[in-house]
């Protein structure tokens, strides 16, 4: 290499062969942590809404405010409908939507006996 290139360039190229090896040694362990990290990020998008749903469900027993809870539930459902997840996580998203419907039925079932004469 020193015959074809100036000394500085040849010396730099010879030293740079070490850099890809070091980069590869660092990247291999990091590459093993990427799939669990991706799974955590996708699932956290869905489970973030479960926290709000649980909060709404816990407030159902409180006196009054059922209309406001229904509006909040509707808002939660609209926002959950806009979540985009990979196809492999669609079942968790559909489970969230089903659970929102269950809380809605529970809330509406609670309203009917109170409104009846």
Short mmCIF file of C-alpha atoms in Angstrom, two decimals:
data_model
loop_
_atom_site.label_atom_id
_atom_site.label_comp_id
_atom_site.label_asym_id
_atom_site.label_seq_id
_atom_site.Cartn_x
_atom_site.Cartn_y
_atom_site.Cartn_z
CA UNK A 1 0.00 0.00 0.00
CA UNK A 2 2.90 2.33 0.71
CA UNK A 3 4.09 1.90 -2.87
CA UNK A 4 0.84 3.24 -4.32
CA UNK A 5 -0.17 5.81 -1.70
CA UNK A 6 1.63 8.53 0.21
CA UNK A 7 2.92 7.47 3.62
CA UNK A 8 0.30 9.38 5.61
CA UNK A 9 -2.62 7.94 3.64
CA UNK A 10 -1.25 4.39 3.77
CA UNK A 11 -0.69 4.68 7.53
CA UNK A 12 -4.23 6.01 8.03
CA UNK A 13 -5.76 3.18 5.99
CA UNK A 14 -3.82 0.55 7.95
CA UNK A 15 -5.01 2.02 11.25
CA UNK A 16 -8.61 2.32 10.06
CA UNK A 17 -8.85 -1.48 9.68
CA UNK A 18 -9.02 -1.61 13.45
CA UNK A 19 -12.02 0.73 13.66
CA UNK A 20 -14.58 -1.58 11.93
CA UNK A 21 -13.59 -4.38 14.28
CA UNK A 22 -14.16 -2.21 17.33
CA UNK A 23 -17.44 -0.91 15.94
CA UNK A 24 -18.59 -4.48 15.23
CA UNK A 25 -17.63 -5.58 18.75
CA UNK A 26 -19.73 -2.77 20.20
CA UNK A 27 -22.70 -3.13 17.85
CA UNK A 28 -23.29 -6.87 18.30
CA UNK A 29 -24.40 -6.67 21.95
CA UNK A 30 -26.42 -3.52 21.19
CA UNK A 31 -28.19 -5.24 18.31
CA UNK A 32 -29.52 -7.86 20.72
CA UNK A 33 -31.22 -5.20 22.79
CA UNK A 34 -33.00 -3.52 19.87
CA UNK A 35 -35.90 -6.02 19.42
CA UNK A 36 -36.96 -5.95 23.10
CA UNK A 37 -36.69 -2.18 23.06
CA UNK A 38 -38.90 -1.97 19.97
CA UNK A 39 -41.45 -4.32 21.54
CA UNK A 40 -41.50 -2.22 24.71
CA UNK A 41 -42.08 1.01 22.77
CA UNK A 42 -44.95 -0.44 20.72
CA UNK A 43 -46.66 -2.01 23.71
CA UNK A 44 -46.21 1.12 25.81
CA UNK A 45 -48.20 3.07 23.21
CA UNK A 46 -51.11 0.73 23.85
CA UNK A 47 -50.73 0.33 27.61
CA UNK A 48 -50.60 4.09 28.11
CA UNK A 49 -54.31 4.14 27.23
CA UNK A 50 -55.04 1.31 29.67
CA UNK A 51 -53.95 3.57 32.52
CA UNK A 52 -56.50 6.18 31.48
CA UNK A 53 -59.17 3.51 31.04
CA UNK A 54 -58.50 2.17 34.52
CA UNK A 55 -58.76 5.69 35.92
CA UNK A 56 -62.16 6.16 34.27
CA UNK A 57 -63.32 2.78 35.54
CA UNK A 58 -62.23 3.60 39.09
CA UNK A 59 -64.19 6.85 38.99
CA UNK A 60 -67.43 5.08 37.96
CA UNK A 61 -68.28 4.36 41.61
CA UNK A 62 -68.04 8.04 42.59
CA UNK A 63 -71.23 10.04 42.95
CA UNK A 64 -72.42 11.77 39.75
CA UNK A 65 -70.38 12.73 36.72
CA UNK A 66 -71.43 9.77 34.58
CA UNK A 67 -72.05 12.04 31.58
CA UNK A 68 -68.57 13.50 31.89
CA UNK A 69 -67.12 10.00 32.19
CA UNK A 70 -68.95 8.96 29.02
CA UNK A 71 -67.51 11.96 27.19
CA UNK A 72 -64.03 11.16 28.49
CA UNK A 73 -64.49 7.54 27.44
CA UNK A 74 -65.54 8.65 23.96
CA UNK A 75 -62.49 10.88 23.73
CA UNK A 76 -60.28 7.98 24.82
CA UNK A 77 -61.87 5.74 22.21
CA UNK A 78 -61.27 8.28 19.44
CA UNK A 79 -57.63 8.71 20.43
CA UNK A 80 -57.15 4.94 20.71
CA UNK A 81 -58.59 4.58 17.22
CA UNK A 82 -55.78 6.74 15.86
CA UNK A 83 -52.98 4.62 17.34
CA UNK A 84 -50.94 2.95 14.63
CA UNK A 85 -49.16 -0.25 15.58
CA UNK A 86 -47.52 -3.01 13.55
CA UNK A 87 -49.80 -5.82 12.48
CA UNK A 88 -48.28 -8.26 14.99
CA UNK A 89 -49.58 -6.05 17.85
CA UNK A 90 -53.05 -5.48 16.41
CA UNK A 91 -54.59 -8.02 18.79
CA UNK A 92 -53.54 -5.90 21.78
CA UNK A 93 -55.03 -2.81 20.17
CA UNK A 94 -58.32 -4.63 19.51
CA UNK A 95 -58.32 -5.86 23.12
CA UNK A 96 -57.98 -2.23 24.25
CA UNK A 97 -60.94 -1.23 22.09
CA UNK A 98 -63.00 -4.13 23.47
CA UNK A 99 -62.14 -3.14 27.02
CA UNK A 100 -63.22 0.43 26.30
CA UNK A 101 -66.57 -0.97 25.13
CA UNK A 102 -66.87 -3.06 28.31
CA UNK A 103 -66.33 0.00 30.49
CA UNK A 104 -68.86 1.93 28.36
CA UNK A 105 -71.47 -0.82 28.87
CA UNK A 106 -70.74 -0.87 32.58
CA UNK A 107 -71.17 2.89 32.78
CA UNK A 108 -74.36 2.90 30.69
CA UNK A 109 -75.78 0.00 32.70
CA UNK A 110 -75.18 1.99 35.85
CA UNK A 111 -77.00 5.01 34.40
CA UNK A 112 -80.20 3.18 33.39
CA UNK A 113 -81.45 2.16 36.85
CA UNK A 114 -80.84 5.67 38.20
CA UNK A 115 -82.80 7.32 35.39
CA UNK A 116 -85.74 4.91 35.57
CA UNK A 117 -88.82 6.18 37.53
#
